[in-house]
mmCIF file of C-alpha atoms in Angstrom:
data_model
loop_
_atom_site.group_PDB
_atom_site.id
_atom_site.type_symbol
_atom_site.label_atom_id
_atom_site.label_comp_id
_atom_site.label_asym_id
_atom_site.label_seq_id
_atom_site.Cartn_x
_atom_site.Cartn_y
_atom_site.Cartn_z
ATOM 1 C CA UNK G 839 37.795 182.548 -62.470
ATOM 2 C CA UNK G 840 34.437 183.033 -61.063
ATOM 3 C CA UNK G 841 31.210 181.368 -62.551
ATOM 4 C CA UNK G 842 28.065 183.371 -62.929
ATOM 5 C CA UNK G 843 24.967 181.908 -61.645
ATOM 6 C CA UNK G 844 22.080 183.175 -63.618
ATOM 7 C CA UNK G 845 18.291 183.136 -63.275
ATOM 8 C CA UNK G 846 17.455 179.883 -65.364
ATOM 9 C CA UNK G 847 14.379 179.769 -67.793
ATOM 10 C CA UNK G 848 11.332 179.693 -65.626
ATOM 11 C CA UNK G 849 8.812 178.385 -68.038
ATOM 12 C CA UNK G 850 6.484 179.680 -70.661
ATOM 13 C CA UNK G 851 5.355 183.240 -70.283
ATOM 14 C CA UNK G 852 7.300 183.734 -66.857
ATOM 15 C CA UNK G 853 9.941 186.271 -67.212
ATOM 16 C CA UNK G 854 10.943 187.375 -63.472
ATOM 17 C CA UNK G 855 10.739 185.792 -60.121
ATOM 18 C CA UNK G 856 11.462 186.588 -56.572
ATOM 19 C CA UNK G 857 14.497 185.414 -54.470
ATOM 20 C CA UNK G 858 12.770 183.472 -51.605
ATOM 21 C CA UNK G 859 15.813 181.982 -49.959
ATOM 22 C CA UNK G 860 19.447 181.448 -50.026
ATOM 23 C CA UNK G 861 20.185 177.809 -49.565
ATOM 24 C CA UNK G 862 24.200 178.412 -49.601
ATOM 25 C CA UNK G 863 26.099 181.384 -48.058
ATOM 26 C CA UNK G 864 29.412 182.753 -49.283
ATOM 27 C CA UNK G 865 32.148 180.565 -48.375
ATOM 28 C CA UNK G 866 30.186 177.287 -48.380
ATOM 29 C CA UNK G 867 31.372 174.270 -50.603
ATOM 30 C CA UNK G 868 28.938 173.773 -53.163
ATOM 31 C CA UNK G 869 28.731 170.605 -55.663
ATOM 32 C CA UNK G 870 27.716 170.730 -59.155
ATOM 33 C CA UNK G 871 24.042 171.046 -59.546
ATOM 34 C CA UNK G 872 23.518 171.346 -55.921
ATOM 35 C CA UNK G 873 20.806 173.773 -55.216
ATOM 36 C CA UNK G 874 22.045 177.198 -54.029
ATOM 37 C CA UNK G 875 18.931 179.306 -53.968
ATOM 38 C CA UNK G 876 15.034 179.206 -54.179
ATOM 39 C CA UNK G 877 13.022 181.406 -56.466
ATOM 40 C CA UNK G 878 9.250 182.042 -56.231
ATOM 41 C CA UNK G 879 7.446 182.504 -59.448
ATOM 42 C CA UNK G 880 3.590 182.862 -59.697
ATOM 43 C CA UNK G 881 2.977 179.579 -59.425
ATOM 44 C CA UNK G 882 5.656 177.335 -57.794
ATOM 45 C CA UNK G 883 8.987 177.606 -55.973
ATOM 46 C CA UNK G 884 12.227 176.539 -58.203
ATOM 47 C CA UNK G 885 15.625 175.672 -56.987
ATOM 48 C CA UNK G 886 18.680 177.471 -58.584
ATOM 49 C CA UNK G 887 21.337 174.637 -59.251
ATOM 50 C CA UNK G 888 25.241 175.544 -59.053
ATOM 51 C CA UNK G 889 26.552 175.408 -62.768
ATOM 52 C CA UNK G 890 30.008 174.013 -61.110
ATOM 53 C CA UNK G 891 31.472 172.697 -58.021
ATOM 54 C CA UNK G 892 33.352 175.188 -55.885
ATOM 55 C CA UNK G 893 33.031 177.872 -53.309
ATOM 56 C CA UNK G 894 29.855 180.239 -53.037
ATOM 57 C CA UNK G 895 30.681 183.547 -53.997
ATOM 58 C CA UNK G 896 29.135 186.779 -53.037
ATOM 59 C CA UNK G 897 25.281 187.226 -53.192
ATOM 60 C CA UNK G 898 24.162 189.968 -56.124
ATOM 61 C CA UNK G 899 20.687 190.113 -54.977
ATOM 62 C CA UNK G 900 18.826 190.010 -51.300
ATOM 63 C CA UNK G 901 15.898 187.748 -50.451
ATOM 64 C CA UNK G 902 12.875 189.273 -51.410
ATOM 65 C CA UNK G 903 14.114 191.019 -54.738
ATOM 66 C CA UNK G 904 12.515 190.473 -58.077
ATOM 67 C CA UNK G 905 14.948 189.269 -60.652
ATOM 68 C CA UNK G 906 14.552 188.485 -64.248
ATOM 69 C CA UNK G 907 15.473 185.524 -66.387
ATOM 70 C CA UNK G 908 19.070 185.694 -67.233
ATOM 71 C CA UNK G 909 19.980 187.961 -64.280
ATOM 72 C CA UNK G 910 23.151 187.279 -62.408
ATOM 73 C CA UNK G 911 22.322 186.546 -58.833
ATOM 74 C CA UNK G 912 25.737 185.055 -57.566
ATOM 75 C CA UNK G 913 29.074 183.762 -58.391
ATOM 76 C CA UNK G 914 30.831 180.369 -57.836
ATOM 77 C CA UNK G 915 34.599 180.792 -56.970
ATOM 78 C CA UNK G 916 37.043 177.971 -57.599
ATOM 79 C CA UNK G 917 38.476 175.997 -54.788
ATOM 80 C CA UNK G 918 37.119 173.876 -51.814
ATOM 81 C CA UNK G 919 34.636 175.489 -49.479
ATOM 82 C CA UNK G 920 36.466 174.001 -46.446
ATOM 83 C CA UNK G 921 40.008 175.546 -47.413
ATOM 84 C CA UNK G 922 38.553 178.574 -48.517
ATOM 85 C CA UNK G 923 36.619 179.145 -45.238
ATOM 86 C CA UNK G 924 39.504 178.198 -43.184
ATOM 87 C CA UNK G 925 41.709 180.689 -44.865
ATOM 88 C CA UNK G 926 39.157 183.836 -44.400
ATOM 89 C CA UNK G 927 37.721 182.791 -41.224
ATOM 90 C CA UNK G 928 38.810 185.174 -38.688
ATOM 91 C CA UNK G 929 40.539 184.203 -35.226
ATOM 92 C CA UNK G 930 37.864 183.230 -32.617
ATOM 93 C CA UNK G 931 36.867 186.085 -30.530
ATOM 94 C CA UNK G 932 37.120 185.858 -26.713
ATOM 95 C CA UNK G 933 34.182 184.405 -25.103
ATOM 96 C CA UNK G 934 31.576 187.035 -23.747
ATOM 97 C CA UNK G 935 28.855 186.766 -21.324
ATOM 98 C CA UNK G 936 26.286 188.154 -23.922
ATOM 99 C CA UNK G 937 26.698 185.713 -26.614
ATOM 100 C CA UNK G 938 24.299 184.378 -29.213
ATOM 101 C CA UNK G 939 23.341 181.297 -27.246
ATOM 102 C CA UNK G 940 22.204 183.790 -24.306
ATOM 103 C CA UNK G 941 19.969 185.536 -26.820
ATOM 104 C CA UNK G 942 16.102 185.201 -26.802
ATOM 105 C CA UNK G 943 14.863 181.861 -25.890
ATOM 106 C CA UNK G 944 14.041 179.823 -28.723
ATOM 107 C CA UNK G 945 15.627 181.962 -31.311
ATOM 108 C CA UNK G 946 16.703 179.703 -34.286
ATOM 109 C CA UNK G 947 20.309 178.523 -34.764
ATOM 110 C CA UNK G 948 21.896 180.763 -37.708
ATOM 111 C CA UNK G 949 23.677 177.596 -38.931
ATOM 112 C CA UNK G 950 20.284 175.911 -40.055
ATOM 113 C CA UNK G 951 18.748 177.128 -43.177
ATOM 114 C CA UNK G 952 15.113 177.945 -42.616
ATOM 115 C CA UNK G 953 12.728 179.568 -45.166
ATOM 116 C CA UNK G 954 11.216 183.074 -43.739
ATOM 117 C CA UNK G 955 7.907 181.141 -43.132
ATOM 118 C CA UNK G 956 9.377 178.493 -41.180
ATOM 119 C CA UNK G 957 11.643 180.753 -39.317
ATOM 120 C CA UNK G 958 8.550 182.793 -38.145
ATOM 121 C CA UNK G 959 6.944 179.837 -37.018
ATOM 122 C CA UNK G 960 9.792 178.563 -35.082
ATOM 123 C CA UNK G 961 10.070 181.816 -33.264
ATOM 124 C CA UNK G 962 6.508 182.324 -32.966
ATOM 125 C CA UNK G 963 6.160 178.911 -30.917
ATOM 126 C CA UNK G 964 9.716 179.194 -29.224
ATOM 127 C CA UNK G 965 11.083 175.486 -30.370
ATOM 128 C CA UNK G 966 14.595 174.536 -31.395
ATOM 129 C CA UNK G 967 14.631 173.662 -35.035
ATOM 130 C CA UNK G 968 17.629 171.328 -34.632
ATOM 131 C CA UNK G 969 15.237 169.102 -32.559
ATOM 132 C CA UNK G 970 12.791 168.706 -35.551
ATOM 133 C CA UNK G 971 13.180 166.249 -38.282
ATOM 134 C CA UNK G 972 12.948 168.017 -41.693
ATOM 135 C CA UNK G 973 10.930 166.238 -44.368
ATOM 136 C CA UNK G 974 11.707 168.832 -47.061
ATOM 137 C CA UNK G 975 14.093 168.229 -49.924
ATOM 138 C CA UNK G 976 17.747 167.789 -48.631
ATOM 139 C CA UNK G 977 16.007 167.316 -44.937
ATOM 140 C CA UNK G 978 15.035 171.004 -44.751
ATOM 141 C CA UNK G 979 12.075 171.770 -42.308
ATOM 142 C CA UNK G 980 9.064 172.812 -43.540
ATOM 143 C CA UNK G 981 5.865 174.836 -42.061
ATOM 144 C CA UNK G 982 4.219 171.187 -41.743
ATOM 145 C CA UNK G 983 7.060 169.805 -39.735
ATOM 146 C CA UNK G 984 7.046 172.583 -37.320
ATOM 147 C CA UNK G 985 3.404 172.454 -36.888
ATOM 148 C CA UNK G 986 3.277 168.671 -36.422
ATOM 149 C CA UNK G 987 6.258 169.177 -34.017
ATOM 150 C CA UNK G 988 4.139 171.724 -31.928
ATOM 151 C CA UNK G 989 1.029 169.592 -32.083
ATOM 152 C CA UNK G 990 2.654 166.574 -30.643
ATOM 153 C CA UNK G 991 3.949 168.529 -27.546
ATOM 154 C CA UNK G 992 7.364 167.594 -28.009
ATOM 155 C CA UNK G 993 8.443 171.255 -27.804
ATOM 156 C CA UNK G 994 7.528 171.110 -23.878
ATOM 157 C CA UNK G 995 10.511 169.165 -23.075
ATOM 158 C CA UNK G 996 12.680 171.763 -24.427
ATOM 159 C CA UNK G 997 11.265 175.029 -23.046
ATOM 160 C CA UNK G 998 12.867 174.576 -19.756
ATOM 161 C CA UNK G 999 16.578 174.273 -20.941
ATOM 162 C CA UNK G 1000 16.022 176.934 -23.368
ATOM 163 C CA UNK G 1001 14.859 179.368 -20.828
ATOM 164 C CA UNK G 1002 17.779 178.835 -18.493
ATOM 165 C CA UNK G 1003 20.287 179.197 -21.063
ATOM 166 C CA UNK G 1004 22.857 181.776 -19.871
ATOM 167 C CA UNK G 1005 21.537 181.634 -16.458
ATOM 168 C CA UNK G 1006 24.489 181.227 -13.791
ATOM 169 C CA UNK G 1007 24.609 178.367 -11.475
ATOM 170 C CA UNK G 1008 22.608 179.333 -8.512
ATOM 171 C CA UNK G 1009 21.160 182.686 -9.796
ATOM 172 C CA UNK G 1010 17.344 183.334 -9.621
ATOM 173 C CA UNK G 1011 15.591 182.699 -12.617
ATOM 174 C CA UNK G 1012 14.236 186.291 -13.519
ATOM 175 C CA UNK G 1013 10.395 186.339 -12.994
ATOM 176 C CA UNK G 1014 7.898 185.826 -15.939
ATOM 177 C CA UNK G 1015 6.938 188.875 -17.680
ATOM 178 C CA UNK G 1016 3.263 189.511 -17.991
ATOM 179 C CA UNK G 1017 2.172 189.463 -21.639
ATOM 180 C CA UNK G 1018 -0.745 192.011 -20.957
ATOM 181 C CA UNK G 1019 1.236 194.738 -22.646
ATOM 182 C CA UNK G 1020 2.968 193.039 -25.558
ATOM 183 C CA UNK G 1021 1.435 194.187 -28.686
ATOM 184 C CA UNK G 1022 3.865 192.951 -31.199
ATOM 185 C CA UNK G 1023 3.331 193.458 -34.884
ATOM 186 C CA UNK G 1024 5.501 191.831 -37.813
ATOM 187 C CA UNK G 1025 5.449 193.449 -41.333
ATOM 188 C CA UNK G 1026 6.288 190.529 -43.935
ATOM 189 C CA UNK G 1027 6.455 190.992 -47.665
ATOM 190 C CA UNK G 1028 3.742 188.761 -49.688
ATOM 191 C CA UNK G 1029 5.277 185.890 -51.345
ATOM 192 C CA UNK G 1030 5.144 185.978 -55.153
ATOM 193 C CA UNK G 1031 2.562 182.825 -54.982
ATOM 194 C CA UNK G 1032 0.370 184.766 -52.515
ATOM 195 C CA UNK G 1033 0.320 187.950 -54.624
ATOM 196 C CA UNK G 1034 -0.819 185.922 -57.944
ATOM 197 C CA UNK G 1035 -3.477 183.922 -55.559
ATOM 198 C CA UNK G 1036 -4.962 186.993 -54.542
ATOM 199 C CA UNK G 1037 -4.829 188.788 -57.844
ATOM 200 C CA UNK G 1038 -6.376 185.923 -59.667
ATOM 201 C CA UNK G 1039 -9.017 185.612 -57.037
ATOM 202 C CA UNK G 1040 -9.982 188.972 -57.193
ATOM 203 C CA UNK G 1041 -9.998 189.047 -60.860
ATOM 204 C CA UNK G 1042 -12.374 185.978 -60.821
ATOM 205 C CA UNK G 1043 -14.904 187.883 -58.557
ATOM 206 C CA UNK G 1044 -14.718 190.965 -60.700
ATOM 207 C CA UNK G 1045 -14.705 189.173 -63.982
ATOM 208 C CA UNK G 1046 -17.325 186.129 -63.501
ATOM 209 C CA UNK G 1047 -20.691 186.205 -62.208
ATOM 210 C CA UNK G 1048 -20.148 183.949 -59.460
ATOM 211 C CA UNK G 1049 -22.761 181.752 -57.848
ATOM 212 C CA UNK G 1050 -22.577 178.807 -55.626
ATOM 213 C CA UNK G 1051 -25.092 175.879 -55.461
ATOM 214 C CA UNK G 1052 -25.107 173.249 -52.396
ATOM 215 C CA UNK G 1053 -25.948 169.677 -52.039
ATOM 216 C CA UNK G 1054 -25.114 166.784 -49.630
ATOM 217 C CA UNK G 1055 -24.117 163.154 -50.208
ATOM 218 C CA UNK G 1056 -24.335 160.079 -48.116
ATOM 219 C CA UNK G 1057 -20.670 158.515 -47.981
ATOM 220 C CA UNK G 1058 -21.884 155.185 -46.613
ATOM 221 C CA UNK G 1059 -21.252 153.252 -49.997
ATOM 222 C CA UNK G 1060 -17.923 154.700 -50.764
ATOM 223 C CA UNK G 1061 -16.704 154.183 -47.041
ATOM 224 C CA UNK G 1062 -17.838 150.266 -47.340
ATOM 225 C CA UNK G 1063 -16.193 150.114 -50.641
ATOM 226 C CA UNK G 1064 -13.121 151.567 -49.316
ATOM 227 C CA UNK G 1065 -12.883 149.470 -46.238
ATOM 228 C CA UNK G 1066 -13.915 146.110 -48.423
ATOM 229 C CA UNK G 1067 -11.195 146.462 -51.001
ATOM 230 C CA UNK G 1068 -8.432 148.839 -49.537
ATOM 231 C CA UNK G 1069 -6.039 146.005 -48.708
ATOM 232 C CA UNK G 1070 -6.587 144.248 -52.168
ATOM 233 C CA UNK G 1071 -6.019 147.801 -53.802
ATOM 234 C CA UNK G 1072 -2.932 148.631 -52.056
ATOM 235 C CA UNK G 1073 -1.435 145.008 -52.581
ATOM 236 C CA UNK G 1074 -2.187 145.245 -56.236
ATOM 237 C CA UNK G 1075 -1.422 148.945 -57.286
ATOM 238 C CA UNK G 1076 0.858 149.977 -54.297
ATOM 239 C CA UNK G 1077 -1.220 152.781 -53.476
ATOM 240 C CA UNK G 1078 -4.036 153.516 -50.928
ATOM 241 C CA UNK G 1079 -7.515 153.769 -52.239
ATOM 242 C CA UNK G 1080 -8.644 157.294 -51.258
ATOM 243 C CA UNK G 1081 -11.948 159.204 -51.515
ATOM 244 C CA UNK G 1082 -10.603 161.786 -53.980
ATOM 245 C CA UNK G 1083 -10.530 158.832 -56.836
ATOM 246 C CA UNK G 1084 -13.968 158.642 -56.442
ATOM 247 C CA UNK G 1085 -14.925 162.108 -56.676
ATOM 248 C CA UNK G 1086 -12.469 162.565 -59.571
ATOM 249 C CA UNK G 1087 -14.132 159.731 -61.591
ATOM 250 C CA UNK G 1088 -17.565 160.833 -60.685
ATOM 251 C CA UNK G 1089 -16.459 164.204 -61.726
ATOM 252 C CA UNK G 1090 -15.521 163.065 -65.156
ATOM 253 C CA UNK G 1091 -18.676 161.264 -65.809
ATOM 254 C CA UNK G 1092 -20.721 164.529 -64.602
ATOM 255 C CA UNK G 1093 -18.826 166.588 -66.979
ATOM 256 C CA UNK G 1094 -19.640 164.583 -69.769
ATOM 257 C CA UNK G 1095 -23.405 164.707 -69.022
ATOM 258 C CA UNK G 1096 -23.277 168.659 -68.324
ATOM 259 C CA UNK G 1097 -20.300 169.860 -70.728
ATOM 260 C CA UNK G 1098 -20.897 173.559 -69.795
ATOM 261 C CA UNK G 1099 -19.434 173.089 -66.461
ATOM 262 C CA UNK G 1100 -16.188 171.698 -68.304
ATOM 263 C CA UNK G 1101 -16.294 174.886 -70.781
ATOM 264 C CA UNK G 1102 -14.527 178.193 -70.762
ATOM 265 C CA UNK G 1103 -15.448 181.779 -72.195
ATOM 266 C CA UNK G 1104 -12.874 183.008 -74.541
ATOM 267 C CA UNK G 1105 -13.948 186.550 -75.888
ATOM 268 C CA UNK G 1106 -17.369 186.226 -77.282
ATOM 269 C CA UNK G 1107 -17.010 182.305 -77.666
ATOM 270 C CA UNK G 1108 -17.526 179.318 -75.656
ATOM 271 C CA UNK G 1109 -14.698 176.692 -75.642
ATOM 272 C CA UNK G 1110 -15.873 173.288 -74.832
ATOM 273 C CA UNK G 1111 -13.466 170.338 -74.143
ATOM 274 C CA UNK G 1112 -14.032 166.797 -74.733
ATOM 275 C CA UNK G 1113 -11.379 165.938 -72.275
ATOM 276 C CA UNK G 1114 -11.339 166.254 -68.361
ATOM 277 C CA UNK G 1115 -7.837 167.932 -67.081
ATOM 278 C CA UNK G 1116 -8.771 168.163 -63.294
ATOM 279 C CA UNK G 1117 -7.159 170.667 -61.223
ATOM 280 C CA UNK G 1118 -6.794 169.150 -57.454
ATOM 281 C CA UNK G 1119 -5.710 171.672 -54.807
ATOM 282 C CA UNK G 1120 -2.756 170.240 -52.887
ATOM 283 C CA UNK G 1121 -1.144 171.731 -49.732
ATOM 284 C CA UNK G 1122 2.460 172.777 -49.986
ATOM 285 C CA UNK G 1123 4.700 174.477 -47.346
ATOM 286 C CA UNK G 1124 4.081 177.758 -48.949
ATOM 287 C CA UNK G 1125 0.343 177.486 -49.660
ATOM 288 C CA UNK G 1126 -2.169 175.506 -51.796
ATOM 289 C CA UNK G 1127 -1.223 174.801 -55.341
ATOM 290 C CA UNK G 1128 -3.385 173.325 -58.142
ATOM 291 C CA UNK G 1129 -1.605 170.580 -60.430
ATOM 292 C CA UNK G 1130 -3.499 169.206 -62.933
ATOM 293 C CA UNK G 1131 -4.704 165.608 -63.637
ATOM 294 C CA UNK G 1132 -4.484 165.457 -67.320
ATOM 295 C CA UNK G 1133 -7.101 163.112 -69.479
ATOM 296 C CA UNK G 1134 -8.495 162.022 -66.016
ATOM 297 C CA UNK G 1135 -11.613 160.487 -68.056
ATOM 298 C CA UNK G 1136 -9.422 158.035 -69.226
ATOM 299 C CA UNK G 1137 -7.699 156.957 -66.058
ATOM 300 C CA UNK G 1138 -8.771 154.068 -63.776
ATOM 301 C CA UNK G 1139 -8.577 154.549 -59.678
ATOM 302 C CA UNK G 1140 -5.133 153.613 -59.614
ATOM 303 C CA UNK G 1141 -3.985 156.077 -62.071
ATOM 304 C CA UNK G 1142 -5.744 158.783 -60.201
ATOM 305 C CA UNK G 1143 -4.662 158.032 -56.852
ATOM 306 C CA UNK G 1144 -0.940 157.486 -58.023
ATOM 307 C CA UNK G 1145 -1.026 160.936 -59.579
ATOM 308 C CA UNK G 1146 -2.519 162.430 -56.563
ATOM 309 C CA UNK G 1147 -0.002 161.033 -54.500
ATOM 310 C CA UNK G 1148 2.859 161.992 -56.609
ATOM 311 C CA UNK G 1149 1.545 165.476 -56.781
ATOM 312 C CA UNK G 1150 1.341 165.388 -52.918
ATOM 313 C CA UNK G 1151 4.874 164.414 -52.659
ATOM 314 C CA UNK G 1152 6.321 166.807 -54.931
ATOM 315 C CA UNK G 1153 4.342 169.782 -53.512
ATOM 316 C CA UNK G 1154 5.876 168.991 -50.009
ATOM 317 C CA UNK G 1155 9.646 168.805 -51.355
ATOM 318 C CA UNK G 1156 8.950 171.797 -53.725
ATOM 319 C CA UNK G 1157 9.622 169.814 -57.043
ATOM 320 C CA UNK G 1158 6.229 170.715 -58.768
ATOM 321 C CA UNK G 1159 7.126 172.244 -62.134
ATOM 322 C CA UNK G 1160 5.272 175.076 -64.275
ATOM 323 C CA UNK G 1161 4.033 172.368 -66.774
ATOM 324 C CA UNK G 1162 2.408 170.721 -63.729
ATOM 325 C CA UNK G 1163 0.300 173.680 -62.940
ATOM 326 C CA UNK G 1164 -0.769 174.970 -66.502
ATOM 327 C CA UNK G 1165 -3.986 174.148 -67.962
ATOM 328 C CA UNK G 1166 -6.818 172.360 -66.228
ATOM 329 C CA UNK G 1167 -10.648 172.563 -67.457
ATOM 330 C CA UNK G 1168 -12.176 171.825 -63.673
ATOM 331 C CA UNK G 1169 -10.939 172.027 -60.302
ATOM 332 C CA UNK G 1170 -11.718 169.922 -57.273
ATOM 333 C CA UNK G 1171 -10.688 171.278 -53.735
ATOM 334 C CA UNK G 1172 -11.116 169.231 -50.685
ATOM 335 C CA UNK G 1173 -11.465 171.650 -47.698
ATOM 336 C CA UNK G 1174 -12.574 168.824 -45.406
ATOM 337 C CA UNK G 1175 -9.208 167.420 -44.922
ATOM 338 C CA UNK G 1176 -8.573 170.632 -42.736
ATOM 339 C CA UNK G 1177 -12.165 170.323 -41.037
ATOM 340 C CA UNK G 1178 -14.134 172.645 -43.366
ATOM 341 C CA UNK G 1179 -17.802 172.110 -42.868
ATOM 342 C CA UNK G 1180 -19.043 174.191 -45.580
ATOM 343 C CA UNK G 1181 -17.497 176.815 -48.188
ATOM 344 C CA UNK G 1182 -18.015 178.932 -51.196
ATOM 345 C CA UNK G 1183 -15.057 178.198 -53.312
ATOM 346 C CA UNK G 1184 -13.699 180.558 -55.900
ATOM 347 C CA UNK G 1185 -13.352 179.353 -59.677
ATOM 348 C CA UNK G 1186 -9.555 179.441 -61.066
ATOM 349 C CA UNK G 1187 -9.932 181.401 -64.248
ATOM 350 C CA UNK G 1188 -10.151 180.654 -67.204
ATOM 351 C CA UNK G 1189 -12.127 177.657 -65.664
ATOM 352 C CA UNK G 1190 -15.945 178.165 -65.211
ATOM 353 C CA UNK G 1191 -16.506 175.946 -62.005
ATOM 354 C CA UNK G 1192 -14.880 174.291 -59.106
ATOM 355 C CA UNK G 1193 -16.162 171.538 -56.708
ATOM 356 C CA UNK G 1194 -15.642 172.022 -53.083
ATOM 357 C CA UNK G 1195 -15.673 168.947 -50.735
ATOM 358 C CA UNK G 1196 -15.883 169.273 -46.917
ATOM 359 C CA UNK G 1197 -15.678 167.024 -44.126
ATOM 360 C CA UNK G 1198 -17.416 163.975 -43.408
ATOM 361 C CA UNK G 1199 -19.482 163.924 -40.158
ATOM 362 C CA UNK G 1200 -22.444 161.530 -38.760
ATOM 363 C CA UNK G 1201 -25.713 163.325 -39.106
ATOM 364 C CA UNK G 1202 -29.367 162.430 -38.540
ATOM 365 C CA UNK G 1203 -31.158 161.926 -42.229
ATOM 366 C CA UNK G 1204 -34.567 160.435 -43.154
ATOM 367 C CA UNK G 1205 -34.224 157.225 -45.242
ATOM 368 C CA UNK G 1206 -37.119 155.328 -46.355
ATOM 369 C CA UNK G 1207 -39.300 157.344 -43.647
ATOM 370 C CA UNK G 1208 -36.971 156.662 -40.738
ATOM 371 C CA UNK G 1209 -34.382 158.736 -39.092
ATOM 372 C CA UNK G 1210 -31.003 157.096 -39.414
ATOM 373 C CA UNK G 1211 -27.321 158.435 -38.651
ATOM 374 C CA UNK G 1212 -25.442 158.463 -41.824
ATOM 375 C CA UNK G 1213 -21.821 159.760 -42.659
ATOM 376 C CA UNK G 1214 -22.739 162.796 -44.522
ATOM 377 C CA UNK G 1215 -20.701 165.482 -46.607
ATOM 378 C CA UNK G 1216 -21.749 168.864 -48.079
ATOM 379 C CA UNK G 1217 -20.636 169.532 -51.489
ATOM 380 C CA UNK G 1218 -20.334 173.039 -53.119
ATOM 381 C CA UNK G 1219 -20.357 174.062 -56.847
ATOM 382 C CA UNK G 1220 -19.153 177.526 -57.590
ATOM 383 C CA UNK G 1221 -19.578 178.416 -61.181
ATOM 384 C CA UNK G 1222 -19.669 181.196 -63.839
ATOM 385 C CA UNK G 1223 -23.359 181.825 -64.107
ATOM 386 C CA UNK G 1224 -22.637 184.001 -67.317
ATOM 387 C CA UNK G 1225 -22.091 180.409 -68.902
ATOM 388 C CA UNK G 1226 -23.530 177.826 -66.589
ATOM 389 C CA UNK G 1227 -27.330 178.104 -65.837
ATOM 390 C CA UNK G 1228 -28.478 176.897 -62.371
ATOM 391 C CA UNK G 1229 -30.323 173.959 -63.736
ATOM 392 C CA UNK G 1230 -27.085 172.735 -65.041
ATOM 393 C CA UNK G 1231 -25.423 173.237 -61.921
ATOM 394 C CA UNK G 1232 -27.779 171.295 -59.740
ATOM 395 C CA UNK G 1233 -27.641 168.469 -62.542
ATOM 396 C CA UNK G 1234 -24.208 168.215 -61.998
ATOM 397 C CA UNK G 1235 -24.228 168.008 -58.589
ATOM 398 C CA UNK G 1236 -26.977 165.425 -58.796
ATOM 399 C CA UNK G 1237 -24.827 163.168 -60.974
ATOM 400 C CA UNK G 1238 -21.865 163.565 -58.537
ATOM 401 C CA UNK G 1239 -24.339 162.684 -55.545
ATOM 402 C CA UNK G 1240 -25.684 159.525 -57.433
ATOM 403 C CA UNK G 1241 -22.275 158.094 -58.408
ATOM 404 C CA UNK G 1242 -20.901 158.642 -54.943
ATOM 405 C CA UNK G 1243 -23.894 157.087 -53.293
ATOM 406 C CA UNK G 1244 -23.828 154.140 -55.726
ATOM 407 C CA UNK G 1245 -20.406 153.591 -57.010
ATOM 408 C CA UNK G 1246 -21.334 150.913 -59.316
ATOM 409 C CA UNK G 1247 -22.503 153.857 -61.586
ATOM 410 C CA UNK G 1248 -18.958 154.492 -62.047
ATOM 411 C CA UNK G 1249 -18.242 151.137 -63.477
ATOM 412 C CA UNK G 1250 -21.140 151.218 -65.918
ATOM 413 C CA UNK G 1251 -21.029 154.636 -66.812
ATOM 414 C CA UNK G 1252 -24.721 155.641 -65.552
#
């Protein structure tokens, strides 16, 4: 008897999702609770587990289809995958010169499960996915894996063999075709996450009176502090001491001094929070996500760094939950890890402000009347001017600057 696979409950107020990827094909053996499909919601990607062990039946929906909670997307048949596949497998066809192995150079092996975004990247760079070690869940490839492989130059050693596939011994290699006339286009449906991000960012621009204020900060003291204590910190707490911990704690202190930055507009009322739930932008294979560090004001540096590290790992393997993403009273986004010098971040409604961090670079600055070289970083605070005045925004950035340039302030709450 076939067991129906239904779309599980996705979270509060989430009623539908998009089928992002089939992880099991008809005839594949599946174990109980083994992921068989990936769903994309407005915020995260979720995996659908098999309700029972058996053989993957027919897919009821296609990749890209929108499905509602409780909808049947597939069936699980009784039996073992190997036996079923052996019975249904057709006799091997005679070998032909035009086989799949002789198709386009660099075309991914169909037996390897790739998400649409990873498949596009593999085709774009002409790499062999079987040569790349996957770091995603169950060893699956992520975009970061492919990008790192390409960056390392490892694919250069495989390009020649791939180009020679299907070429008879002694036959001349066809001349390279000029790329001058190639004007290929690809139309790809936006993921549900990207659609939601686009809609919310546009809503923020249409609704809030956005303004951005800048300041810069000398990172010398933080860099020296990290260098002095990083080994002891890692030994005691089992986690690296990063820059984000300093900025999260500095932000909590500044939010206490300037509470409007931690508030939000609800109709004709202002809601002030006496706690700091800090949303931190984390890079995931399908884009940036913003999980929330709850009650960050009550955490120490180790708690903050452990929480951020856990978010990073779970974002990479796709195990962040809806609960991880909900809420948040203030956001910190670190574009500096990608090399950004300066930006004007957009707030994440209903929050009223976002702090943008950027890359650290040596610059000439004047200190005590002398020109010196210091590691400097630009900070940007984008905020809703309906709620936060310019004076408050500047004061908030100055509080951050003071705490980062003199980390002792974080210990004595100044």
